[in-house]
Amino acid sequence: QVHVVESGGGLAQIGGSLTLSCAASGGTFGSRTVGWFRQAPGKEREFVAAVFRTSGYTYYADSVKGRFTISRDNTKNTVALQMNSLKPEDTAVYYCATTSAVLSAIRDAAMYNNWGQGTQVAVSS
């Protein structure tokens, strides 16, 4: 059973940057899609970004497009989420997870498993 571990969260200023990392433990991501989701207090978990299987193709929520970049390193079994131009509304717990779902379903959190514990990101002035 592959587990995922997130790291890299913290406090950032508005307009600042953070890089989150998702590491596979006890195995590899293999050919699974790896996605990042986030959940703010009182809100549902929402899709942020994903890298589809081993294709390298990336997909983003409209709210982060142009500011966040997801990348996958298969040699290190890690997936990074580079977050730039951070806004207060980016404040949330960020989660990494994997799925074998088809492309049309990779924005659906219900299709993912192997969720990590999450890492907190806080953006303030």
Short mmCIF file of N, CA and C in Angstrom, two decimals:
data_model
loop_
_atom_site.label_atom_id
_atom_site.label_comp_id
_atom_site.label_asym_id
_atom_site.label_seq_id
_atom_site.Cartn_x
_atom_site.Cartn_y
_atom_site.Cartn_z
N GLN A 1 0.83 -1.18 0.00
CA GLN A 1 0.00 0.00 0.00
C GLN A 1 0.88 1.25 0.00
N VAL A 2 0.72 2.05 -1.03
CA VAL A 2 1.50 3.29 -1.12
C VAL A 2 0.84 4.36 -0.27
N HIS A 3 1.65 5.03 0.52
CA HIS A 3 1.19 6.17 1.29
C HIS A 3 1.82 7.43 0.72
N VAL A 4 1.13 8.54 0.89
CA VAL A 4 1.69 9.80 0.43
C VAL A 4 1.90 10.71 1.62
N VAL A 5 2.94 11.50 1.57
CA VAL A 5 3.28 12.42 2.64
C VAL A 5 3.51 13.79 2.05
N GLU A 6 2.74 14.77 2.54
CA GLU A 6 2.90 16.14 2.07
C GLU A 6 3.84 16.91 2.99
N SER A 7 4.53 17.87 2.42
CA SER A 7 5.38 18.75 3.20
C SER A 7 5.50 20.09 2.49
N GLY A 8 6.04 21.06 3.20
CA GLY A 8 6.32 22.35 2.58
C GLY A 8 5.35 23.47 2.88
N GLY A 9 4.31 23.18 3.63
CA GLY A 9 3.36 24.22 3.96
C GLY A 9 3.96 25.23 4.94
N GLY A 10 3.21 26.28 5.19
CA GLY A 10 3.68 27.30 6.12
C GLY A 10 2.94 28.60 5.92
N LEU A 11 3.55 29.65 6.44
CA LEU A 11 2.97 30.98 6.36
C LEU A 11 3.67 31.77 5.26
N ALA A 12 2.87 32.41 4.41
CA ALA A 12 3.42 33.23 3.33
C ALA A 12 2.69 34.56 3.30
N GLN A 13 3.36 35.55 2.77
CA GLN A 13 2.72 36.86 2.60
C GLN A 13 1.96 36.89 1.28
N ILE A 14 1.03 37.78 1.19
CA ILE A 14 0.31 37.99 -0.07
C ILE A 14 1.32 38.31 -1.17
N GLY A 15 1.18 37.59 -2.26
CA GLY A 15 2.11 37.75 -3.37
C GLY A 15 3.35 36.90 -3.27
N GLY A 16 3.49 36.20 -2.16
CA GLY A 16 4.66 35.35 -1.97
C GLY A 16 4.53 33.99 -2.62
N SER A 17 5.49 33.13 -2.31
CA SER A 17 5.55 31.80 -2.91
C SER A 17 5.81 30.73 -1.86
N LEU A 18 5.31 29.55 -2.15
CA LEU A 18 5.60 28.35 -1.37
C LEU A 18 5.67 27.18 -2.33
N THR A 19 6.45 26.18 -1.98
CA THR A 19 6.49 24.95 -2.76
C THR A 19 6.11 23.79 -1.86
N LEU A 20 5.08 23.07 -2.25
CA LEU A 20 4.66 21.88 -1.53
C LEU A 20 5.23 20.65 -2.23
N SER A 21 5.47 19.63 -1.44
CA SER A 21 5.98 18.38 -1.99
C SER A 21 5.11 17.22 -1.53
N CYS A 22 4.90 16.29 -2.43
CA CYS A 22 4.15 15.07 -2.13
C CYS A 22 5.07 13.91 -2.45
N ALA A 23 5.36 13.10 -1.45
CA ALA A 23 6.27 11.98 -1.62
C ALA A 23 5.54 10.66 -1.44
N ALA A 24 5.90 9.69 -2.26
CA ALA A 24 5.34 8.35 -2.13
C ALA A 24 6.16 7.57 -1.13
N SER A 25 5.49 6.91 -0.21
CA SER A 25 6.16 6.11 0.81
C SER A 25 5.68 4.68 0.74
N GLY A 26 6.62 3.73 0.78
CA GLY A 26 6.24 2.33 0.72
C GLY A 26 5.95 1.84 -0.68
N GLY A 27 6.33 2.61 -1.66
CA GLY A 27 6.09 2.23 -3.05
C GLY A 27 6.30 3.42 -3.96
N THR A 28 5.71 3.34 -5.11
CA THR A 28 5.83 4.44 -6.08
C THR A 28 4.44 4.88 -6.52
N PHE A 29 4.41 6.03 -7.17
CA PHE A 29 3.14 6.48 -7.75
C PHE A 29 2.75 5.63 -8.94
N GLY A 30 3.74 4.95 -9.51
CA GLY A 30 3.45 4.11 -10.66
C GLY A 30 2.85 4.92 -11.79
N SER A 31 1.81 4.39 -12.37
CA SER A 31 1.15 5.06 -13.49
C SER A 31 -0.07 5.85 -13.04
N ARG A 32 -0.22 6.03 -11.76
CA ARG A 32 -1.41 6.73 -11.25
C ARG A 32 -1.29 8.24 -11.40
N THR A 33 -2.40 8.86 -11.57
CA THR A 33 -2.49 10.32 -11.56
C THR A 33 -2.29 10.80 -10.13
N VAL A 34 -1.55 11.88 -9.97
CA VAL A 34 -1.34 12.48 -8.66
C VAL A 34 -1.98 13.86 -8.66
N GLY A 35 -2.79 14.11 -7.66
CA GLY A 35 -3.50 15.38 -7.60
C GLY A 35 -3.29 16.09 -6.29
N TRP A 36 -3.44 17.39 -6.34
CA TRP A 36 -3.46 18.23 -5.15
C TRP A 36 -4.87 18.79 -4.97
N PHE A 37 -5.33 18.75 -3.76
CA PHE A 37 -6.62 19.32 -3.38
C PHE A 37 -6.38 20.22 -2.17
N ARG A 38 -7.36 21.06 -1.88
CA ARG A 38 -7.26 21.89 -0.68
C ARG A 38 -8.62 22.03 -0.03
N GLN A 39 -8.58 22.27 1.26
CA GLN A 39 -9.81 22.44 2.01
C GLN A 39 -9.65 23.57 3.01
N ALA A 40 -10.44 24.60 2.82
CA ALA A 40 -10.45 25.73 3.74
C ALA A 40 -11.51 25.47 4.81
N PRO A 41 -11.39 26.11 5.97
CA PRO A 41 -12.37 25.91 7.05
C PRO A 41 -13.79 26.20 6.58
N GLY A 42 -14.67 25.24 6.85
CA GLY A 42 -16.07 25.40 6.49
C GLY A 42 -16.40 25.19 5.04
N LYS A 43 -15.41 24.78 4.26
CA LYS A 43 -15.63 24.57 2.83
C LYS A 43 -15.33 23.13 2.45
N GLU A 44 -15.84 22.74 1.30
CA GLU A 44 -15.57 21.39 0.80
C GLU A 44 -14.16 21.32 0.21
N ARG A 45 -13.65 20.11 0.16
CA ARG A 45 -12.36 19.90 -0.46
C ARG A 45 -12.48 20.18 -1.96
N GLU A 46 -11.53 20.94 -2.50
CA GLU A 46 -11.60 21.30 -3.90
C GLU A 46 -10.33 20.94 -4.65
N PHE A 47 -10.52 20.67 -5.91
CA PHE A 47 -9.41 20.33 -6.80
C PHE A 47 -8.51 21.54 -7.02
N VAL A 48 -7.21 21.30 -7.00
CA VAL A 48 -6.24 22.37 -7.28
C VAL A 48 -5.49 22.07 -8.57
N ALA A 49 -4.87 20.91 -8.64
CA ALA A 49 -4.06 20.58 -9.81
C ALA A 49 -3.80 19.09 -9.84
N ALA A 50 -3.47 18.59 -11.02
CA ALA A 50 -3.14 17.18 -11.15
C ALA A 50 -2.19 16.98 -12.32
N VAL A 51 -1.39 15.96 -12.20
CA VAL A 51 -0.55 15.53 -13.32
C VAL A 51 -1.04 14.14 -13.69
N PHE A 52 -1.48 14.00 -14.94
CA PHE A 52 -2.20 12.81 -15.38
C PHE A 52 -1.26 11.66 -15.67
N ARG A 53 -1.40 10.60 -14.88
CA ARG A 53 -0.66 9.36 -15.04
C ARG A 53 0.81 9.67 -15.32
N THR A 54 1.42 9.05 -16.30
CA THR A 54 2.83 9.31 -16.59
C THR A 54 2.99 10.19 -17.83
N SER A 55 1.90 10.75 -18.28
CA SER A 55 1.93 11.55 -19.50
C SER A 55 2.67 12.87 -19.33
N GLY A 56 2.63 13.37 -18.08
CA GLY A 56 3.19 14.69 -17.84
C GLY A 56 2.20 15.81 -18.07
N TYR A 57 1.04 15.48 -18.63
CA TYR A 57 0.03 16.52 -18.86
C TYR A 57 -0.51 17.00 -17.52
N THR A 58 -0.68 18.31 -17.42
CA THR A 58 -1.10 18.91 -16.16
C THR A 58 -2.43 19.63 -16.31
N TYR A 59 -3.16 19.68 -15.22
CA TYR A 59 -4.50 20.27 -15.21
C TYR A 59 -4.65 21.09 -13.94
N TYR A 60 -5.33 22.22 -14.07
CA TYR A 60 -5.43 23.17 -12.96
C TYR A 60 -6.86 23.66 -12.79
N ALA A 61 -7.17 24.01 -11.54
CA ALA A 61 -8.40 24.74 -11.29
C ALA A 61 -8.24 26.15 -11.84
N ASP A 62 -9.33 26.73 -12.29
CA ASP A 62 -9.26 28.08 -12.85
C ASP A 62 -8.70 29.08 -11.83
N SER A 63 -8.97 28.84 -10.57
CA SER A 63 -8.56 29.78 -9.53
C SER A 63 -7.05 29.85 -9.31
N VAL A 64 -6.33 28.84 -9.79
CA VAL A 64 -4.88 28.82 -9.59
C VAL A 64 -4.11 28.84 -10.89
N LYS A 65 -4.80 28.74 -12.01
CA LYS A 65 -4.13 28.67 -13.30
C LYS A 65 -3.29 29.92 -13.53
N GLY A 66 -2.06 29.71 -13.94
CA GLY A 66 -1.15 30.82 -14.16
C GLY A 66 -0.34 31.20 -12.93
N ARG A 67 -0.75 30.68 -11.77
CA ARG A 67 -0.02 30.99 -10.53
C ARG A 67 0.64 29.75 -9.94
N PHE A 68 0.00 28.60 -10.08
CA PHE A 68 0.52 27.36 -9.53
C PHE A 68 1.06 26.47 -10.65
N THR A 69 2.09 25.69 -10.32
CA THR A 69 2.64 24.75 -11.27
C THR A 69 2.85 23.41 -10.59
N ILE A 70 2.29 22.36 -11.16
CA ILE A 70 2.49 21.01 -10.63
C ILE A 70 3.51 20.30 -11.51
N SER A 71 4.39 19.54 -10.85
CA SER A 71 5.40 18.81 -11.61
C SER A 71 5.68 17.48 -10.92
N ARG A 72 6.07 16.52 -11.73
CA ARG A 72 6.26 15.16 -11.23
C ARG A 72 7.68 14.71 -11.53
N ASP A 73 8.33 14.13 -10.54
CA ASP A 73 9.66 13.56 -10.71
C ASP A 73 9.56 12.07 -10.42
N ASN A 74 9.50 11.27 -11.47
CA ASN A 74 9.32 9.83 -11.30
C ASN A 74 10.55 9.16 -10.72
N THR A 75 11.72 9.75 -10.86
CA THR A 75 12.93 9.14 -10.30
C THR A 75 12.96 9.29 -8.78
N LYS A 76 12.35 10.36 -8.29
CA LYS A 76 12.33 10.60 -6.85
C LYS A 76 10.98 10.24 -6.22
N ASN A 77 10.01 9.86 -7.06
CA ASN A 77 8.66 9.55 -6.58
C ASN A 77 8.08 10.72 -5.80
N THR A 78 8.20 11.88 -6.37
CA THR A 78 7.65 13.08 -5.74
C THR A 78 6.86 13.90 -6.76
N VAL A 79 5.91 14.65 -6.24
CA VAL A 79 5.16 15.60 -7.04
C VAL A 79 5.17 16.92 -6.29
N ALA A 80 5.59 17.96 -6.96
CA ALA A 80 5.69 19.27 -6.34
C ALA A 80 4.57 20.19 -6.81
N LEU A 81 4.20 21.10 -5.94
CA LEU A 81 3.22 22.14 -6.31
C LEU A 81 3.88 23.47 -5.98
N GLN A 82 4.32 24.17 -7.02
CA GLN A 82 4.92 25.49 -6.86
C GLN A 82 3.79 26.51 -6.88
N MET A 83 3.70 27.29 -5.80
CA MET A 83 2.61 28.25 -5.67
C MET A 83 3.19 29.66 -5.64
N ASN A 84 2.85 30.45 -6.62
CA ASN A 84 3.31 31.83 -6.71
C ASN A 84 2.13 32.79 -6.61
N SER A 85 2.45 34.06 -6.39
CA SER A 85 1.43 35.11 -6.32
C SER A 85 0.29 34.71 -5.39
N LEU A 86 0.65 34.27 -4.22
CA LEU A 86 -0.34 33.73 -3.28
C LEU A 86 -1.32 34.81 -2.83
N LYS A 87 -2.55 34.36 -2.63
CA LYS A 87 -3.65 35.22 -2.20
C LYS A 87 -4.21 34.70 -0.88
N PRO A 88 -4.89 35.55 -0.12
CA PRO A 88 -5.50 35.07 1.13
C PRO A 88 -6.45 33.89 0.90
N GLU A 89 -7.12 33.88 -0.24
CA GLU A 89 -8.06 32.78 -0.51
C GLU A 89 -7.37 31.46 -0.82
N ASP A 90 -6.04 31.46 -0.90
CA ASP A 90 -5.30 30.21 -1.06
C ASP A 90 -5.08 29.53 0.30
N THR A 91 -5.42 30.20 1.38
CA THR A 91 -5.26 29.62 2.70
C THR A 91 -6.14 28.39 2.84
N ALA A 92 -5.52 27.26 3.20
CA ALA A 92 -6.23 25.99 3.30
C ALA A 92 -5.25 24.91 3.74
N VAL A 93 -5.79 23.75 4.04
CA VAL A 93 -4.97 22.56 4.18
C VAL A 93 -4.88 21.93 2.80
N TYR A 94 -3.68 21.66 2.37
CA TYR A 94 -3.46 21.09 1.05
C TYR A 94 -3.16 19.60 1.18
N TYR A 95 -3.84 18.82 0.34
CA TYR A 95 -3.71 17.37 0.36
C TYR A 95 -3.24 16.85 -0.98
N CYS A 96 -2.49 15.78 -0.91
CA CYS A 96 -2.05 15.06 -2.09
C CYS A 96 -2.73 13.69 -2.07
N ALA A 97 -3.05 13.19 -3.25
CA ALA A 97 -3.68 11.88 -3.35
C ALA A 97 -3.46 11.33 -4.74
N THR A 98 -3.78 10.05 -4.91
CA THR A 98 -3.59 9.42 -6.21
C THR A 98 -4.87 8.77 -6.69
N THR A 99 -4.95 8.58 -7.99
CA THR A 99 -6.11 7.95 -8.58
C THR A 99 -5.74 7.23 -9.85
N SER A 100 -6.53 6.21 -10.19
CA SER A 100 -6.39 5.55 -11.48
C SER A 100 -7.55 5.92 -12.40
N ALA A 101 -8.29 6.96 -12.03
CA ALA A 101 -9.46 7.36 -12.79
C ALA A 101 -9.10 7.85 -14.19
N VAL A 102 -10.09 7.84 -15.06
CA VAL A 102 -9.90 8.37 -16.41
C VAL A 102 -9.78 9.89 -16.34
N LEU A 103 -9.32 10.47 -17.42
CA LEU A 103 -9.02 11.90 -17.44
C LEU A 103 -10.22 12.76 -17.05
N SER A 104 -11.39 12.39 -17.51
CA SER A 104 -12.57 13.21 -17.26
C SER A 104 -12.95 13.26 -15.79
N ALA A 105 -12.37 12.39 -14.97
CA ALA A 105 -12.76 12.31 -13.55
C ALA A 105 -11.69 12.79 -12.60
N ILE A 106 -10.57 13.30 -13.09
CA ILE A 106 -9.46 13.58 -12.18
C ILE A 106 -9.67 14.83 -11.33
N ARG A 107 -10.72 15.59 -11.57
CA ARG A 107 -11.00 16.74 -10.72
C ARG A 107 -11.94 16.38 -9.57
N ASP A 108 -12.37 15.14 -9.51
CA ASP A 108 -13.33 14.68 -8.52
C ASP A 108 -12.58 14.04 -7.36
N ALA A 109 -12.66 14.63 -6.17
CA ALA A 109 -11.95 14.11 -5.02
C ALA A 109 -12.39 12.70 -4.66
N ALA A 110 -13.63 12.37 -4.95
CA ALA A 110 -14.16 11.05 -4.62
C ALA A 110 -13.46 9.94 -5.39
N MET A 111 -12.79 10.28 -6.47
CA MET A 111 -12.11 9.28 -7.28
C MET A 111 -10.70 8.98 -6.79
N TYR A 112 -10.27 9.70 -5.75
CA TYR A 112 -8.91 9.56 -5.26
C TYR A 112 -8.86 8.72 -3.99
N ASN A 113 -7.71 8.06 -3.81
CA ASN A 113 -7.43 7.43 -2.53
C ASN A 113 -5.97 7.69 -2.18
N ASN A 114 -5.45 7.00 -1.19
CA ASN A 114 -4.08 7.23 -0.72
C ASN A 114 -3.87 8.69 -0.33
N TRP A 115 -4.81 9.25 0.40
CA TRP A 115 -4.70 10.63 0.84
C TRP A 115 -3.63 10.77 1.92
N GLY A 116 -2.89 11.89 1.84
CA GLY A 116 -1.95 12.21 2.89
C GLY A 116 -2.64 12.92 4.03
N GLN A 117 -1.87 13.32 5.02
CA GLN A 117 -2.41 14.00 6.20
C GLN A 117 -2.64 15.48 5.96
N GLY A 118 -2.07 16.00 4.91
CA GLY A 118 -2.27 17.40 4.58
C GLY A 118 -1.18 18.29 5.17
N THR A 119 -1.02 19.44 4.55
CA THR A 119 -0.08 20.44 5.03
C THR A 119 -0.77 21.81 4.98
N GLN A 120 -0.63 22.57 6.04
CA GLN A 120 -1.34 23.83 6.16
C GLN A 120 -0.60 24.94 5.42
N VAL A 121 -1.35 25.70 4.65
CA VAL A 121 -0.84 26.90 3.99
C VAL A 121 -1.67 28.08 4.47
N ALA A 122 -1.00 29.10 4.94
CA ALA A 122 -1.67 30.31 5.41
C ALA A 122 -1.07 31.52 4.70
N VAL A 123 -1.92 32.34 4.12
CA VAL A 123 -1.46 33.52 3.38
C VAL A 123 -2.07 34.76 4.04
N SER A 124 -1.21 35.64 4.46
CA SER A 124 -1.71 36.85 5.10
C SER A 124 -0.80 38.02 4.81
N SER A 125 -1.27 39.18 5.15
CA SER A 125 -0.45 40.37 4.97
C SER A 125 0.37 40.63 6.22
#
